[in-house]
Amino acid sequence: MSSVEPAPSLSTIADLPFHVLGRHPKPLMIGRCRGNDIDGLSTRDFFDRVRDLSLGLRALGLERGDRVALLSESRPEWLIADLAIITTGAVTAPIYPTLPVSQVEYILRDSGARLAVVSDAVQLQKVQQVRHELPALEAVLSLDAGASGPSVLTVADVAARGHARMIAEWGVAREYHDHARTIAPSDLATIIYTSGTTGEPKGVMLTHGNLASNVLGGQAALEVGDDDVALSFLPLSHSFERTVAYLYMAAGVTIVFAESMDSIARDLATVRPTVMTGVPRVYEKFQARILEKGRALGTARRVLFDWAIRAGVARARRELRGRRAGSAARMQSSLADRLVFRTIREGVGGRIRYLVSGSAPLRVDVGEFFAGIGLPILEGYGLTETAPILAVNPPEAPRVGTVGRAIAEVELRIAEDGEILARGPNIMLGYWNKPEETAEVLRDGWLHTGDIGSLDADGYLTITDRKKDLLVTSGGKNVAPQPIEAVLKRSPLVAEAVLLGDRRRFVAALIVPDFPALERRLREIGRPADERDALVVRPDVVALYQEIVDALNAELAPFERIKKIALLPAQFSVPSGELTPTLKVRRGVIEERWREVIDALYA
């Protein structure tokens, strides 16, 4: 793999299009899967589209500091619009395309967006429903020509206006470059609204310097370059995937977006990526599919598959803790690789060097599984407020159960109460229009992350829980829910688990069954299936889950033990509000929706 040194000139994100054009000319710089093909742009074409749209936006009157909302699924046009806005000196305010109208309106209103860029008719309709209530919103631009209306401009028309100006007026291309270079690292680049698990969203203000420092630090940590290809499917509205996309571009990595979340399996075979980012839930589902295929094999091949998984995990379990596996374990793992794991890797393109996980804690058993089959996951850690990367596991020495070491220029320390504090050039300016909330988390130059953790002698950071998610029972005992929930979710019968007990006399749990796995188990033991509403209250089914809880309780302190459980008939989802767009559990929403069930547990 060819290595690319970070450009010293990359001090702002407005420098990025010029950096990529000068350092990484490629026939395929960025693209999107379409069926079994890739619809792509060269570096030159990508730069020209960014430049033309930026010039067109300035012709519309967009000025430095203006806010522009960006409401679209992930695709090349998202990054083109983002960089076009940023190189004018304006500020992007990304909005998740899965958000309902009420939350879209909140972000448009709170940010004071002057323009809104939408992807299609669905997103356009959300903005049009509330546009009359937003006096600051002057115009709406659509990425798709089909999303039209008498008061809607297309991005293509605005870009054409910019291109025409460049053709007609000598020196405009130079003017574009010179204008972008006037943007300073201290200038505001974006306001990213946190999806949050409680309360209204907060707009995180990130400067050009915040983002550029994170790009360079992340690039050095992840060791990517011109020969790498990435498949992207996470929302660019989230700081994790967006900064990673900037990092890829700065390093010369080719980025190909999946056609949709449903086409990822097909797109893996088309793109054959060498690196990929995801959230833990994606990897959990990926693992479940692999195991499901293994269970469906004939008897002899299933025995071989099960043996191979055990051999691979046994070796990974030692190596991911810094210990050397024995010669017998290495031999068995190598044989398992030739007989089983190579085929699994070919199914995802056959070229993946490593996967990256962020946004939520990765279960230890999931990390061991993927390392065992030759698809190592590098877990990292960060917050929207930190642009977002704080730490990541080094590719050459990952340690399972940790989120790695701090990236360059970032300092981490642990407060007396266990909270993780961070300091560095990537720390946000503060929350937009929320000075009191800003003062709560930014104190004496350190960001108080709200996470609880520890640092070992080698600088590896371990996250144990969210400070604000700690359950304090009515007996005054503190219970960290996430580690207990993670153990419950290791069972193939459990899809989701949420612990309860804050200000209550004991700990209880809401459990969402993995219904396909539950139905298979019932068939295996000769019991009838049923409707989901009936299954979750059937005594024999509840008893299956009570066995899982009883085994866990044996390992817990008395005050941590789960005294009662309730099975829920419906999966948590983003549209229901029970999950954030990054698939984190919203405890408050869940407790409100299932209030009657919870009250019955504590009656």
XYZ file of C-alpha atoms in Angstrom:
603
model
C 0.000 0.000 0.000
C 1.361 3.434 -0.889
C 1.541 5.821 2.051
C 0.547 9.459 1.713
C 1.903 12.089 4.078
C -0.686 14.488 5.482
C -0.472 17.843 3.713
C 0.807 20.603 6.009
C -1.461 22.988 4.092
C -4.592 21.124 5.244
C -5.425 23.581 8.014
C -9.094 23.988 7.079
C -11.735 21.817 5.418
C -11.918 24.513 2.720
C -8.400 23.362 1.737
C -9.599 19.796 1.181
C -10.817 19.982 -2.466
C -7.521 21.584 -3.532
C -5.491 19.105 -1.499
C -7.255 16.136 -3.113
C -6.947 17.552 -6.636
C -3.230 18.217 -6.280
C -2.199 15.059 -4.460
C -4.591 12.309 -5.460
C -5.603 12.423 -9.143
C -7.575 9.189 -9.709
C -10.016 7.903 -12.319
C -12.375 6.877 -9.487
C -12.253 9.163 -6.460
C -15.830 8.887 -5.287
C -18.858 6.921 -6.442
C -22.082 5.134 -5.628
C -23.272 1.615 -6.312
C -26.001 1.255 -8.931
C -27.033 -2.356 -9.241
C -23.838 -4.301 -9.891
C -22.020 -1.247 -11.238
C -20.360 1.828 -9.739
C -21.397 5.281 -10.916
C -18.260 7.279 -10.167
C -16.367 10.542 -10.513
C -12.685 11.151 -11.091
C -10.794 13.519 -8.805
C -10.989 16.221 -11.467
C -14.735 15.808 -11.986
C -15.355 15.823 -8.237
C -13.354 19.029 -7.789
C -15.100 20.732 -10.725
C -18.530 19.951 -9.288
C -17.587 21.321 -5.881
C -16.153 24.478 -7.446
C -19.110 25.111 -9.784
C -21.684 24.678 -7.019
C -19.703 26.878 -4.651
C -19.523 29.649 -7.252
C -23.248 29.228 -7.939
C -24.060 29.540 -4.229
C -22.044 32.748 -4.011
C -23.943 34.036 -7.034
C -27.145 33.387 -5.071
C -25.800 35.654 -2.358
C -24.588 33.046 0.145
C -22.152 34.745 2.484
C -19.547 33.774 5.033
C -21.168 32.558 8.241
C -24.586 31.836 6.696
C -26.064 28.506 7.748
C -27.150 25.944 5.167
C -29.094 22.833 6.169
C -28.239 19.612 4.365
C -31.025 17.019 4.433
C -30.033 13.965 2.411
C -29.069 10.322 2.589
C -25.380 9.516 2.108
C -24.238 9.826 -1.503
C -21.494 11.637 -3.461
C -23.735 14.691 -3.898
C -23.853 15.084 -0.108
C -20.100 15.635 0.027
C -20.139 17.837 -3.072
C -22.788 20.095 -1.514
C -21.056 20.072 1.877
C -17.674 21.117 0.474
C -19.249 23.649 -1.882
C -20.969 25.309 1.078
C -17.853 25.184 3.230
C -15.596 26.706 0.553
C -17.887 29.741 0.382
C -17.212 30.267 4.095
C -20.786 29.308 5.004
C -21.701 26.763 7.691
C -23.416 23.420 7.094
C -26.080 22.058 9.436
C -26.598 18.376 8.525
C -29.976 16.767 9.241
C -30.611 13.028 9.378
C -32.992 12.039 6.557
C -34.779 9.700 8.986
C -35.891 12.531 11.286
C -39.582 13.460 11.409
C -40.873 16.869 10.337
C -40.969 18.253 13.880
C -37.250 17.626 14.424
C -36.348 18.912 10.960
C -38.195 22.113 11.790
C -36.368 22.438 15.121
C -32.935 22.250 13.467
C -33.892 24.627 10.645
C -35.247 27.109 13.174
C -32.510 26.805 15.780
C -29.676 27.038 13.259
C -31.269 29.975 11.464
C -30.634 28.226 8.142
C -30.785 30.600 5.178
C -30.797 27.774 2.610
C -31.790 24.110 2.761
C -30.405 21.457 0.428
C -32.625 18.362 0.157
C -32.074 15.102 -1.692
C -35.467 14.078 -3.028
C -39.220 14.638 -2.943
C -39.573 12.944 0.465
C -37.121 15.307 2.151
C -38.428 18.281 0.191
C -41.919 17.636 1.525
C -40.638 17.796 5.111
C -39.156 21.241 4.547
C -42.094 22.553 2.539
C -44.506 21.596 5.340
C -42.816 23.991 7.758
C -41.214 26.492 5.414
C -43.873 29.145 6.017
C -42.951 29.114 9.725
C -39.251 29.746 9.098
C -38.660 33.371 8.117
C -34.868 32.908 7.905
C -35.187 30.191 5.232
C -34.904 31.979 1.877
C -34.506 29.124 -0.612
C -34.623 25.344 -0.998
C -32.293 23.467 -3.364
C -32.863 19.867 -4.471
C -30.213 17.348 -5.448
C -32.665 15.348 -7.572
C -34.269 16.997 -10.579
C -37.518 15.190 -9.739
C -37.849 17.056 -6.428
C -39.249 20.235 -7.879
C -41.668 23.039 -7.193
C -42.264 26.692 -8.075
C -40.100 27.812 -5.141
C -37.435 25.126 -5.439
C -34.082 25.419 -7.225
C -32.128 22.410 -8.405
C -28.505 22.028 -7.395
C -27.691 21.349 -11.059
C -29.086 24.753 -12.074
C -27.161 26.544 -9.325
C -23.951 24.738 -10.326
C -24.584 25.611 -13.986
C -24.848 29.254 -12.961
C -21.487 28.989 -11.223
C -19.884 27.262 -14.207
C -21.243 29.879 -16.605
C -19.740 32.625 -14.476
C -16.353 30.898 -14.552
C -16.486 30.596 -18.347
C -17.623 34.170 -18.862
C -15.333 35.942 -16.394
C -11.569 35.551 -16.579
C -9.925 34.798 -13.223
C -12.980 33.352 -11.476
C -11.252 29.985 -10.913
C -8.411 31.831 -9.188
C -10.921 33.853 -7.221
C -12.494 30.603 -5.984
C -9.123 29.379 -4.741
C -8.183 32.683 -3.141
C -11.549 33.038 -1.424
C -11.309 29.525 0.036
C -7.826 30.310 1.327
C -9.144 33.276 3.320
C -11.128 30.891 5.532
C -9.328 30.511 8.860
C -8.985 27.473 11.154
C -10.921 29.412 13.809
C -13.921 29.942 11.490
C -17.065 27.937 12.157
C -17.453 25.094 9.625
C -20.492 23.159 10.788
C -23.202 22.831 13.409
C -23.994 19.169 14.045
C -27.080 18.458 16.089
C -26.616 15.589 18.502
C -29.295 12.931 18.263
C -29.080 12.592 22.031
C -30.716 10.036 24.306
C -32.652 12.650 26.308
C -33.762 16.252 25.846
C -33.849 18.444 22.768
C -30.938 18.293 20.288
C -27.888 20.473 20.902
C -26.041 22.068 17.997
C -22.332 21.258 18.311
C -20.198 24.046 16.825
C -17.083 22.697 15.109
C -14.477 24.931 13.499
C -12.367 24.237 10.443
C -9.414 23.701 12.764
C -11.359 21.202 14.886
C -12.163 19.089 11.839
C -8.816 19.435 10.035
C -6.818 18.427 13.118
C -9.041 15.378 13.547
C -8.633 14.407 9.897
C -4.842 14.508 10.141
C -4.740 12.724 13.502
C -7.134 10.029 12.332
C -5.250 9.561 9.065
C -1.991 8.976 10.912
C -3.650 6.479 13.274
C -5.472 4.406 10.635
C -2.681 4.147 8.026
C -4.732 4.441 4.840
C -3.623 5.623 1.407
C -4.159 5.764 -2.352
C -4.511 2.013 -2.807
C -7.392 1.725 -0.344
C -11.078 1.530 -1.270
C -13.842 2.180 1.271
C -17.507 1.213 1.175
C -19.568 3.835 3.014
C -23.118 3.302 4.247
C -23.413 5.144 7.565
C -25.144 8.551 7.581
C -22.858 11.440 6.689
C -25.095 13.535 8.941
C -23.251 11.874 11.837
C -19.847 13.301 12.707
C -18.169 9.867 12.674
C -18.769 8.974 9.025
C -18.407 12.560 7.854
C -14.960 13.040 9.391
C -13.950 9.595 8.142
C -15.014 10.674 4.626
C -12.823 13.785 4.937
C -10.004 11.554 6.192
C -10.409 9.196 3.241
C -10.278 12.066 0.770
C -7.223 13.619 2.412
C -5.435 10.257 2.219
C -6.511 9.511 -1.367
C -8.814 6.606 -0.478
C -11.521 5.873 -3.065
C -14.978 6.182 -1.447
C -17.952 4.251 -2.832
C -21.373 4.683 -1.218
C -23.730 1.753 -0.915
C -26.879 2.130 -2.982
C -28.957 1.626 0.164
C -28.787 -0.016 3.572
C -30.539 -3.045 2.052
C -27.939 -3.509 -0.694
C -24.795 -3.650 1.472
C -24.229 -7.402 0.996
C -24.396 -7.035 -2.782
C -22.322 -3.844 -2.801
C -19.534 -5.470 -0.786
C -18.999 -7.923 -3.627
C -19.050 -5.107 -6.218
C -16.770 -2.636 -4.423
C -14.421 -5.163 -2.762
C -13.371 -2.626 -0.127
C -10.105 -2.723 1.801
C -11.461 -0.685 4.762
C -14.933 -0.029 6.096
C -16.547 1.755 9.023
C -19.647 0.670 10.893
C -21.481 0.794 14.198
C -21.629 -2.223 16.556
C -25.184 -3.137 15.578
C -24.083 -3.560 11.944
C -21.332 -5.962 12.972
C -23.682 -7.854 15.291
C -26.079 -8.414 12.384
C -23.180 -9.359 10.121
C -22.017 -11.923 12.687
C -25.549 -13.302 13.047
C -25.806 -13.820 9.262
C -22.491 -15.673 9.159
C -23.523 -17.938 12.030
C -26.960 -18.473 10.515
C -25.384 -19.687 7.262
C -23.091 -21.961 9.237
C -26.024 -23.513 11.117
C -27.807 -24.192 7.816
C -24.959 -26.381 6.503
C -25.180 -30.149 6.361
C -24.078 -32.061 9.456
C -20.431 -32.670 8.477
C -19.820 -29.166 7.178
C -21.604 -27.643 10.194
C -19.289 -29.558 12.548
C -16.287 -28.234 10.592
C -17.691 -24.702 10.681
C -18.278 -24.810 14.442
C -14.771 -26.177 15.049
C -13.237 -23.459 12.864
C -15.069 -20.691 14.730
C -13.887 -22.059 18.079
C -10.296 -22.324 16.830
C -10.247 -18.820 15.360
C -11.808 -17.206 18.418
C -9.459 -19.072 20.780
C -6.439 -17.642 18.981
C -7.930 -14.156 18.705
C -8.872 -14.143 22.384
C -5.208 -14.440 23.381
C -3.712 -12.166 20.728
C -6.205 -9.367 21.358
C -5.006 -9.273 24.959
C -1.368 -8.923 24.005
C -0.504 -12.592 24.547
C 0.955 -15.028 22.035
C -1.158 -18.028 21.073
C 0.470 -21.450 21.448
C 1.775 -23.366 18.438
C -1.177 -25.784 18.477
C -3.679 -22.911 18.571
C -1.897 -21.145 15.703
C -1.858 -24.326 13.634
C -5.566 -24.980 14.204
C -6.443 -21.372 13.386
C -4.406 -21.478 10.158
C -6.166 -24.665 9.084
C -9.549 -23.119 9.939
C -8.608 -20.118 7.818
C -7.865 -22.243 4.758
C -10.950 -24.442 5.150
C -13.592 -21.916 6.264
C -12.608 -18.292 6.876
C -11.177 -17.600 3.428
C -14.571 -18.340 1.913
C -16.295 -15.999 4.398
C -13.886 -13.191 3.501
C -14.379 -13.760 -0.220
C -18.080 -13.166 0.397
C -17.271 -9.575 1.430
C -14.894 -8.918 -1.453
C -11.792 -10.690 -0.182
C -9.701 -7.550 0.346
C -10.717 -6.092 3.729
C -7.638 -5.226 5.820
C -9.669 -4.114 8.793
C -13.035 -2.746 9.876
C -13.545 0.270 12.129
C -16.262 0.517 14.778
C -17.449 3.644 16.536
C -20.465 5.492 17.957
C -21.318 2.854 20.593
C -19.538 0.125 22.609
C -18.519 -2.970 20.669
C -19.215 -6.243 22.482
C -16.032 -8.145 23.318
C -17.334 -11.396 21.838
C -18.106 -9.636 18.534
C -14.559 -8.237 18.371
C -13.101 -11.677 19.099
C -15.305 -13.316 16.463
C -14.251 -10.986 13.648
C -10.582 -11.090 14.590
C -10.867 -14.870 14.642
C -12.145 -15.074 11.057
C -9.528 -12.618 9.760
C -11.622 -9.449 9.654
C -10.210 -7.468 12.603
C -12.315 -4.623 13.978
C -10.514 -1.524 15.252
C -12.742 0.030 17.880
C -12.477 3.779 18.364
C -14.047 6.381 20.604
C -15.185 9.944 20.298
C -18.049 12.372 20.545
C -19.678 14.833 18.197
C -18.165 17.469 20.497
C -14.658 16.215 19.640
C -15.017 16.269 15.825
C -15.289 13.245 16.706
C -12.200 11.019 17.110
C -10.457 10.902 20.475
C -8.929 7.434 20.428
C -8.661 4.415 18.164
C -7.022 1.018 18.334
C -3.803 0.886 16.288
C -3.995 -1.613 13.381
C -0.746 -3.257 14.448
C -1.731 -3.745 18.114
C -5.496 -3.714 18.758
C -6.733 -4.663 22.223
C -10.223 -6.039 22.592
C -12.397 -4.372 25.189
C -10.581 -1.065 24.767
C -11.115 1.844 22.372
C -7.397 2.240 21.768
C -5.028 5.106 22.409
C -5.472 8.847 22.003
C -4.746 10.137 18.498
C -2.051 12.765 17.920
C -2.516 16.082 19.787
C -5.360 14.731 21.939
C -4.932 14.438 25.710
C -7.065 12.159 27.854
C -7.274 11.903 31.618
C -9.603 10.357 34.171
C -11.290 12.578 36.756
C -11.619 11.537 40.399
C -15.161 10.264 39.808
C -14.040 8.177 36.831
C -15.234 10.561 34.102
C -13.132 10.771 30.942
C -11.833 14.279 30.226
C -10.382 15.350 26.858
C -8.323 18.275 25.616
C -6.987 19.093 22.158
C -7.414 21.089 18.928
C -10.496 19.035 18.027
C -12.651 20.181 20.967
C -15.784 22.084 19.912
C -16.375 25.810 20.359
C -19.546 24.993 22.299
C -23.253 24.421 21.776
C -25.094 26.788 19.428
C -27.336 29.165 21.389
C -26.746 27.200 24.614
C -24.108 28.929 26.760
C -25.199 27.250 30.000
C -24.963 23.752 28.539
C -21.569 24.696 27.073
C -20.290 25.805 30.472
C -21.388 22.494 31.984
C -19.109 20.409 29.752
C -16.219 22.769 28.949
C -14.348 23.551 32.149
C -10.745 24.722 32.579
C -9.903 23.762 29.004
C -11.151 20.178 29.365
C -14.236 18.614 27.812
C -16.173 16.512 30.303
C -17.329 13.637 28.125
C -19.986 12.156 30.412
C -18.383 8.734 29.920
C -16.808 6.649 32.661
C -13.561 4.845 31.919
C -9.960 3.996 32.736
C -6.513 4.290 31.137
C -3.965 1.492 31.398
C -0.183 1.849 31.593
C 0.117 1.729 27.785
C -2.462 4.467 27.249
C -5.311 2.208 26.107
C -8.702 3.600 27.114
C -11.537 1.406 28.363
C -15.102 2.742 28.510
C -17.194 1.254 31.280
C -20.393 3.295 31.102
C -22.148 6.589 30.552
C -22.050 8.773 33.642
C -25.586 10.031 33.056
C -26.891 6.487 32.442
C -25.856 5.227 35.855
C -28.847 3.807 37.702
C -29.072 4.864 41.331
C -31.427 2.542 43.183
C -33.594 3.778 46.002
C -31.118 2.038 48.309
C -28.370 4.376 47.062
C -26.501 1.754 45.023
C -24.978 2.782 41.665
C -25.523 0.288 38.837
C -23.826 0.661 35.436
C -26.412 -0.703 32.963
C -24.429 -1.022 29.738
C -22.031 -3.830 30.748
C -24.963 -5.883 32.073
C -27.036 -5.199 28.954
C -24.075 -6.215 26.785
C -23.871 -9.617 28.493
C -27.600 -10.185 27.986
C -27.285 -9.355 24.293
C -24.594 -11.992 23.840
C -27.357 -14.578 23.922
C -28.631 -15.391 20.415
C -32.154 -15.223 21.839
C -31.814 -11.548 22.850
C -32.061 -8.704 20.317
C -32.163 -5.798 22.805
C -32.041 -5.362 26.569
C -32.655 -2.269 28.691
C -32.015 -2.202 32.419
C -34.337 -0.329 34.793
C -33.972 0.616 38.430
C -33.157 4.300 38.733
C -34.740 5.535 41.993
C -36.474 2.181 42.328
C -35.936 -0.526 44.905
C -34.422 -3.150 42.573
C -33.078 -3.694 39.064
C -35.370 -5.064 36.352
C -34.941 -5.574 32.610
C -36.934 -5.130 29.424
C -35.887 -7.722 26.862
C -36.720 -7.771 23.151
C -36.405 -11.354 21.867
C -34.648 -12.170 18.620
C -37.850 -13.690 17.309
C -36.394 -15.804 14.450
C -33.869 -17.296 16.901
C -36.620 -17.836 19.480
C -38.812 -19.627 16.950
C -35.917 -21.914 15.987
C -35.293 -22.727 19.651
C -38.952 -23.569 20.194
C -38.912 -25.930 17.198
C -35.768 -27.605 18.519
C -37.405 -28.333 21.883
C -40.721 -29.363 20.360
C -42.838 -26.415 21.475
C -45.334 -24.546 19.287
C -44.744 -21.126 17.769
C -47.245 -18.327 18.309
C -48.000 -14.679 17.586
C -45.426 -12.349 19.125
C -47.883 -10.794 21.559
C -48.689 -14.275 22.845
C -45.085 -15.510 22.869
C -43.800 -12.775 25.195
C -46.228 -13.714 27.969
C -46.117 -17.500 27.600
C -44.640 -19.003 30.772
C -42.439 -21.483 28.879
C -40.954 -18.672 26.760
C -40.417 -16.367 29.739
C -38.677 -19.294 31.454
C -36.141 -19.504 28.596
C -35.165 -15.895 29.182
C -35.209 -16.279 32.942
C -32.517 -18.959 32.531
C -30.330 -16.428 30.690
C -30.880 -13.848 33.441
C -30.251 -16.354 36.221
C -26.887 -17.298 34.699
C -25.923 -13.619 34.524
C -27.143 -12.862 38.052
C -24.745 -15.468 39.415
C -21.882 -13.214 38.270
C -23.297 -9.940 39.643
C -23.200 -8.214 42.991
C -26.476 -8.582 44.927
C -27.556 -4.982 44.286
C -26.908 -5.393 40.520
C -28.971 -8.541 40.084
C -32.034 -8.443 37.843
C -35.036 -9.276 39.987
C -37.746 -9.200 37.301
C -37.967 -9.240 33.504
C -40.563 -8.387 30.876
C -40.427 -9.501 27.239
C -41.508 -6.953 24.629
C -43.317 -7.909 21.400
C -41.820 -5.209 19.149
C -38.300 -4.359 18.032
C -36.882 -0.942 18.929
C -36.566 1.293 15.857
C -35.524 4.750 14.686
C -39.014 5.721 13.387
C -40.554 4.854 16.760
C -38.037 7.120 18.465
C -36.683 4.311 20.654
C -33.342 4.364 18.819
C -31.321 7.360 17.717
C -30.285 7.503 14.023
C -26.979 5.945 15.134
C -28.897 3.062 16.784
C -28.340 4.085 20.394
C -31.120 3.318 22.833
C -33.211 6.278 24.002
C -33.973 5.133 27.513
C -36.461 7.900 28.216
C -38.536 7.138 25.137
C -38.535 3.411 25.877
C -39.582 3.957 29.479
C -42.430 6.196 28.350
C -43.689 3.849 25.629
C -43.595 0.784 27.875
C -44.742 2.578 31.028
C -47.539 0.119 31.810
C -45.207 -2.861 31.460
C -42.643 -1.204 33.729
C -45.233 -0.220 36.321
C -46.398 -3.825 36.429
C -42.828 -4.983 37.122
C -42.625 -2.706 40.144
C -46.221 -3.078 41.340
